[in-house]
JSON list of N, CA and C in Angstrom, two decimals:
[
{"chain": "A", "resi": 25, "resn": "MET", "atom": "N", "xyz": [16.33, -25.88, 14.64]},
{"chain": "A", "resi": 25, "resn": "MET", "atom": "CA", "xyz": [15.38, -26.49, 13.33]},
{"chain": "A", "resi": 25, "resn": "MET", "atom": "C", "xyz": [15.73, -25.84, 12.00]},
{"chain": "A", "resi": 26, "resn": "GLU", "atom": "N", "xyz": [16.02, -26.97, 11.04]},
{"chain": "A", "resi": 26, "resn": "GLU", "atom": "CA", "xyz": [16.22, -26.35, 9.82]},
{"chain": "A", "resi": 26, "resn": "GLU", "atom": "C", "xyz": [14.79, -26.29, 8.87]},
{"chain": "A", "resi": 27, "resn": "THR", "atom": "N", "xyz": [15.11, -25.05, 8.12]},
{"chain": "A", "resi": 27, "resn": "THR", "atom": "CA", "xyz": [13.78, -24.58, 7.48]},
{"chain": "A", "resi": 27, "resn": "THR", "atom": "C", "xyz": [13.94, -25.17, 6.12]},
{"chain": "A", "resi": 28, "resn": "THR", "atom": "N", "xyz": [12.85, -25.60, 5.28]},
{"chain": "A", "resi": 28, "resn": "THR", "atom": "CA", "xyz": [13.03, -26.30, 3.98]},
{"chain": "A", "resi": 28, "resn": "THR", "atom": "C", "xyz": [12.02, -25.36, 3.37]},
{"chain": "A", "resi": 29, "resn": "MET", "atom": "N", "xyz": [12.44, -25.07, 2.09]},
{"chain": "A", "resi": 29, "resn": "MET", "atom": "CA", "xyz": [11.69, -24.44, 0.87]},
{"chain": "A", "resi": 29, "resn": "MET", "atom": "C", "xyz": [11.01, -25.32, 0.18]},
{"chain": "A", "resi": 30, "resn": "ASN", "atom": "N", "xyz": [9.73, -25.32, 0.20]},
{"chain": "A", "resi": 30, "resn": "ASN", "atom": "CA", "xyz": [9.16, -26.36, -1.06]},
{"chain": "A", "resi": 30, "resn": "ASN", "atom": "C", "xyz": [8.31, -25.11, -1.90]},
{"chain": "A", "resi": 31, "resn": "TYR", "atom": "N", "xyz": [8.74, -24.93, -2.97]},
{"chain": "A", "resi": 31, "resn": "TYR", "atom": "CA", "xyz": [8.14, -24.16, -4.02]},
{"chain": "A", "resi": 31, "resn": "TYR", "atom": "C", "xyz": [7.60, -25.23, -4.71]},
{"chain": "A", "resi": 32, "resn": "PRO", "atom": "N", "xyz": [6.35, -24.39, -5.28]},
{"chain": "A", "resi": 32, "resn": "PRO", "atom": "CA", "xyz": [5.37, -25.38, -6.06]},
{"chain": "A", "resi": 32, "resn": "PRO", "atom": "C", "xyz": [5.90, -25.44, -7.63]},
{"chain": "A", "resi": 33, "resn": "LYS", "atom": "N", "xyz": [5.81, -26.51, -8.12]},
{"chain": "A", "resi": 33, "resn": "LYS", "atom": "CA", "xyz": [6.45, -26.45, -9.34]},
{"chain": "A", "resi": 33, "resn": "LYS", "atom": "C", "xyz": [5.48, -25.58, -10.22]},
{"chain": "A", "resi": 34, "resn": "ARG", "atom": "N", "xyz": [5.78, -24.85, -11.16]},
{"chain": "A", "resi": 34, "resn": "ARG", "atom": "CA", "xyz": [5.24, -23.97, -12.22]},
{"chain": "A", "resi": 34, "resn": "ARG", "atom": "C", "xyz": [5.37, -24.31, -13.76]},
{"chain": "A", "resi": 35, "resn": "SER", "atom": "N", "xyz": [4.64, -24.49, -14.61]},
{"chain": "A", "resi": 35, "resn": "SER", "atom": "CA", "xyz": [4.65, -24.66, -15.83]},
{"chain": "A", "resi": 35, "resn": "SER", "atom": "C", "xyz": [5.17, -23.53, -16.45]},
{"chain": "A", "resi": 36, "resn": "ARG", "atom": "N", "xyz": [5.60, -24.01, -17.68]},
{"chain": "A", "resi": 36, "resn": "ARG", "atom": "CA", "xyz": [6.59, -22.84, -18.62]},
{"chain": "A", "resi": 36, "resn": "ARG", "atom": "C", "xyz": [5.21, -21.91, -18.75]},
{"chain": "A", "resi": 37, "resn": "GLU", "atom": "N", "xyz": [4.02, -21.88, -19.08]},
{"chain": "A", "resi": 37, "resn": "GLU", "atom": "CA", "xyz": [3.38, -21.18, -19.30]},
{"chain": "A", "resi": 37, "resn": "GLU", "atom": "C", "xyz": [2.85, -20.01, -18.20]},
{"chain": "A", "resi": 38, "resn": "GLU", "atom": "N", "xyz": [2.94, -20.64, -16.91]},
{"chain": "A", "resi": 38, "resn": "GLU", "atom": "CA", "xyz": [2.68, -19.52, -15.95]},
{"chain": "A", "resi": 38, "resn": "GLU", "atom": "C", "xyz": [4.37, -18.93, -15.68]},
{"chain": "A", "resi": 39, "resn": "ILE", "atom": "N", "xyz": [5.52, -19.40, -16.05]},
{"chain": "A", "resi": 39, "resn": "ILE", "atom": "CA", "xyz": [6.52, -18.64, -15.97]},
{"chain": "A", "resi": 39, "resn": "ILE", "atom": "C", "xyz": [6.62, -17.53, -17.01]},
{"chain": "A", "resi": 40, "resn": "VAL", "atom": "N", "xyz": [5.90, -18.06, -18.07]},
{"chain": "A", "resi": 40, "resn": "VAL", "atom": "CA", "xyz": [6.17, -16.79, -19.28]},
{"chain": "A", "resi": 40, "resn": "VAL", "atom": "C", "xyz": [5.06, -15.56, -19.11]},
{"chain": "A", "resi": 41, "resn": "ALA", "atom": "N", "xyz": [4.17, -16.11, -18.39]},
{"chain": "A", "resi": 41, "resn": "ALA", "atom": "CA", "xyz": [2.97, -15.16, -18.22]},
{"chain": "A", "resi": 41, "resn": "ALA", "atom": "C", "xyz": [3.30, -14.07, -16.82]},
{"chain": "A", "resi": 42, "resn": "TRP", "atom": "N", "xyz": [4.04, -14.70, -15.93]},
{"chain": "A", "resi": 42, "resn": "TRP", "atom": "CA", "xyz": [4.75, -13.87, -14.85]},
{"chain": "A", "resi": 42, "resn": "TRP", "atom": "C", "xyz": [5.69, -12.95, -15.38]},
{"chain": "A", "resi": 43, "resn": "TYR", "atom": "N", "xyz": [6.63, -13.55, -16.34]},
{"chain": "A", "resi": 43, "resn": "TYR", "atom": "CA", "xyz": [7.74, -12.71, -17.07]},
{"chain": "A", "resi": 43, "resn": "TYR", "atom": "C", "xyz": [7.06, -11.59, -17.69]},
{"chain": "A", "resi": 44, "resn": "GLU", "atom": "N", "xyz": [6.19, -11.88, -18.66]},
{"chain": "A", "resi": 44, "resn": "GLU", "atom": "CA", "xyz": [5.49, -11.11, -19.39]},
{"chain": "A", "resi": 44, "resn": "GLU", "atom": "C", "xyz": [4.77, -9.59, -18.81]},
{"chain": "A", "resi": 45, "resn": "ARG", "atom": "N", "xyz": [3.74, -10.16, -17.43]},
{"chain": "A", "resi": 45, "resn": "ARG", "atom": "CA", "xyz": [3.37, -9.36, -16.59]},
{"chain": "A", "resi": 45, "resn": "ARG", "atom": "C", "xyz": [4.45, -8.34, -15.83]},
{"chain": "A", "resi": 46, "resn": "ALA", "atom": "N", "xyz": [5.70, -8.78, -15.53]},
{"chain": "A", "resi": 46, "resn": "ALA", "atom": "CA", "xyz": [6.66, -8.28, -15.09]},
{"chain": "A", "resi": 46, "resn": "ALA", "atom": "C", "xyz": [7.30, -6.82, -16.10]},
{"chain": "A", "resi": 47, "resn": "ARG", "atom": "N", "xyz": [7.50, -7.51, -17.17]},
{"chain": "A", "resi": 47, "resn": "ARG", "atom": "CA", "xyz": [7.84, -6.49, -18.38]},
{"chain": "A", "resi": 47, "resn": "ARG", "atom": "C", "xyz": [6.92, -5.21, -18.69]},
{"chain": "A", "resi": 48, "resn": "GLN", "atom": "N", "xyz": [5.46, -5.84, -18.66]},
{"chain": "A", "resi": 48, "resn": "GLN", "atom": "CA", "xyz": [4.45, -4.60, -18.94]},
{"chain": "A", "resi": 48, "resn": "GLN", "atom": "C", "xyz": [4.59, -3.65, -17.48]},
{"chain": "A", "resi": 49, "resn": "ARG", "atom": "N", "xyz": [4.66, -4.29, -16.29]},
{"chain": "A", "resi": 49, "resn": "ARG", "atom": "CA", "xyz": [4.52, -3.19, -15.20]},
{"chain": "A", "resi": 49, "resn": "ARG", "atom": "C", "xyz": [5.94, -2.30, -15.05]},
{"chain": "A", "resi": 50, "resn": "LYS", "atom": "N", "xyz": [7.20, -2.92, -15.65]},
{"chain": "A", "resi": 50, "resn": "LYS", "atom": "CA", "xyz": [8.35, -2.12, -15.92]},
{"chain": "A", "resi": 50, "resn": "LYS", "atom": "C", "xyz": [8.31, -0.83, -17.17]},
{"chain": "A", "resi": 51, "resn": "ALA", "atom": "N", "xyz": [7.41, -1.60, -18.06]},
{"chain": "A", "resi": 51, "resn": "ALA", "atom": "CA", "xyz": [7.42, -0.36, -19.21]},
{"chain": "A", "resi": 51, "resn": "ALA", "atom": "C", "xyz": [6.54, 0.63, -18.65]},
{"chain": "A", "resi": 52, "resn": "ALA", "atom": "N", "xyz": [5.26, 0.29, -17.85]},
{"chain": "A", "resi": 52, "resn": "ALA", "atom": "CA", "xyz": [4.37, 1.33, -17.34]},
{"chain": "A", "resi": 52, "resn": "ALA", "atom": "C", "xyz": [5.30, 2.40, -16.48]},
{"chain": "A", "resi": 53, "resn": "TRP", "atom": "N", "xyz": [5.64, 1.58, -15.47]},
{"chain": "A", "resi": 53, "resn": "TRP", "atom": "CA", "xyz": [6.48, 2.31, -14.68]},
{"chain": "A", "resi": 53, "resn": "TRP", "atom": "C", "xyz": [7.42, 3.37, -15.28]},
{"chain": "A", "resi": 54, "resn": "GLN", "atom": "N", "xyz": [8.27, 2.86, -16.17]},
{"chain": "A", "resi": 54, "resn": "GLN", "atom": "CA", "xyz": [9.40, 3.68, -17.19]},
{"chain": "A", "resi": 54, "resn": "GLN", "atom": "C", "xyz": [8.66, 5.00, -17.99]},
{"chain": "A", "resi": 55, "resn": "LYS", "atom": "N", "xyz": [7.16, 4.65, -18.44]},
{"chain": "A", "resi": 55, "resn": "LYS", "atom": "CA", "xyz": [6.76, 5.87, -19.02]},
{"chain": "A", "resi": 55, "resn": "LYS", "atom": "C", "xyz": [6.18, 6.69, -18.01]},
{"chain": "A", "resi": 56, "resn": "GLU", "atom": "N", "xyz": [5.64, 6.43, -16.99]},
{"chain": "A", "resi": 56, "resn": "GLU", "atom": "CA", "xyz": [5.11, 7.25, -15.82]},
{"chain": "A", "resi": 56, "resn": "GLU", "atom": "C", "xyz": [6.16, 8.12, -15.52]},
{"chain": "A", "resi": 57, "resn": "THR", "atom": "N", "xyz": [7.60, 7.39, -15.36]},
{"chain": "A", "resi": 57, "resn": "THR", "atom": "CA", "xyz": [8.56, 8.09, -14.72]},
{"chain": "A", "resi": 57, "resn": "THR", "atom": "C", "xyz": [9.11, 9.21, -15.60]},
{"chain": "A", "resi": 58, "resn": "GLU", "atom": "N", "xyz": [9.27, 8.69, -16.93]},
{"chain": "A", "resi": 58, "resn": "GLU", "atom": "CA", "xyz": [9.56, 9.62, -17.86]},
{"chain": "A", "resi": 58, "resn": "GLU", "atom": "C", "xyz": [8.78, 10.86, -18.09]},
{"chain": "A", "resi": 59, "resn": "MET", "atom": "N", "xyz": [7.44, 10.90, -17.95]},
{"chain": "A", "resi": 59, "resn": "MET", "atom": "CA", "xyz": [6.77, 11.81, -18.18]},
{"chain": "A", "resi": 59, "resn": "MET", "atom": "C", "xyz": [6.55, 12.81, -16.77]},
{"chain": "A", "resi": 60, "resn": "GLU", "atom": "N", "xyz": [6.57, 12.40, -15.88]},
{"chain": "A", "resi": 60, "resn": "GLU", "atom": "CA", "xyz": [7.11, 12.91, -14.57]},
{"chain": "A", "resi": 60, "resn": "GLU", "atom": "C", "xyz": [8.25, 13.81, -14.75]},
{"chain": "A", "resi": 61, "resn": "LEU", "atom": "N", "xyz": [9.59, 13.23, -15.37]},
{"chain": "A", "resi": 61, "resn": "LEU", "atom": "CA", "xyz": [10.63, 14.14, -15.64]},
{"chain": "A", "resi": 61, "resn": "LEU", "atom": "C", "xyz": [10.39, 15.15, -16.52]},
{"chain": "A", "resi": 62, "resn": "LYS", "atom": "N", "xyz": [9.55, 14.92, -17.48]},
{"chain": "A", "resi": 62, "resn": "LYS", "atom": "CA", "xyz": [9.43, 15.94, -18.61]},
{"chain": "A", "resi": 62, "resn": "LYS", "atom": "C", "xyz": [8.76, 16.93, -17.80]},
{"chain": "A", "resi": 63, "resn": "ALA", "atom": "N", "xyz": [7.75, 16.60, -17.23]},
{"chain": "A", "resi": 63, "resn": "ALA", "atom": "CA", "xyz": [6.98, 17.83, -16.70]},
{"chain": "A", "resi": 63, "resn": "ALA", "atom": "C", "xyz": [7.89, 18.53, -15.68]},
{"chain": "A", "resi": 64, "resn": "ILE", "atom": "N", "xyz": [8.80, 17.88, -14.97]},
{"chain": "A", "resi": 64, "resn": "ILE", "atom": "CA", "xyz": [9.43, 18.58, -14.25]},
{"chain": "A", "resi": 64, "resn": "ILE", "atom": "C", "xyz": [10.50, 19.69, -14.97]},
{"chain": "A", "resi": 65, "resn": "ALA", "atom": "N", "xyz": [11.21, 18.98, -15.91]},
{"chain": "A", "resi": 65, "resn": "ALA", "atom": "CA", "xyz": [12.01, 19.75, -16.71]},
{"chain": "A", "resi": 65, "resn": "ALA", "atom": "C", "xyz": [11.26, 21.18, -17.43]},
{"chain": "A", "resi": 66, "resn": "GLU", "atom": "N", "xyz": [9.80, 21.09, -17.94]},
{"chain": "A", "resi": 66, "resn": "GLU", "atom": "CA", "xyz": [9.38, 21.86, -18.60]},
{"chain": "A", "resi": 66, "resn": "GLU", "atom": "C", "xyz": [9.15, 22.90, -17.07]},
{"chain": "A", "resi": 67, "resn": "GLU", "atom": "N", "xyz": [8.72, 22.67, -16.28]},
{"chain": "A", "resi": 67, "resn": "GLU", "atom": "CA", "xyz": [8.60, 23.36, -14.91]},
{"chain": "A", "resi": 67, "resn": "GLU", "atom": "C", "xyz": [9.95, 24.52, -14.76]},
{"chain": "A", "resi": 68, "resn": "ILE", "atom": "N", "xyz": [10.64, 23.76, -14.81]},
{"chain": "A", "resi": 68, "resn": "ILE", "atom": "CA", "xyz": [12.23, 24.58, -14.23]},
{"chain": "A", "resi": 68, "resn": "ILE", "atom": "C", "xyz": [12.67, 25.49, -15.69]},
{"chain": "A", "resi": 69, "resn": "SER", "atom": "N", "xyz": [12.34, 24.91, -16.93]},
{"chain": "A", "resi": 69, "resn": "SER", "atom": "CA", "xyz": [12.60, 25.81, -18.09]},
{"chain": "A", "resi": 69, "resn": "SER", "atom": "C", "xyz": [11.47, 26.98, -18.02]},
{"chain": "A", "resi": 70, "resn": "PHE", "atom": "N", "xyz": [10.37, 27.03, -17.70]},
{"chain": "A", "resi": 70, "resn": "PHE", "atom": "CA", "xyz": [9.30, 28.18, -17.66]},
{"chain": "A", "resi": 70, "resn": "PHE", "atom": "C", "xyz": [9.71, 29.14, -16.64]},
{"chain": "A", "resi": 71, "resn": "SER", "atom": "N", "xyz": [10.11, 28.76, -15.50]},
{"chain": "A", "resi": 71, "resn": "SER", "atom": "CA", "xyz": [10.78, 29.62, -14.31]},
{"chain": "A", "resi": 71, "resn": "SER", "atom": "C", "xyz": [11.77, 30.49, -14.63]}
]
């Protein structure tokens, strides 16, 4: 049996909102990762 994908139509505003939230999540993840790497680097330099 063949499966079909029926995705609901999205408005431009919904797509832009989804994209902006994804960009914010990415920025937050990058900032957190950068802080963790700095902490590790400082820990290594003090050893």
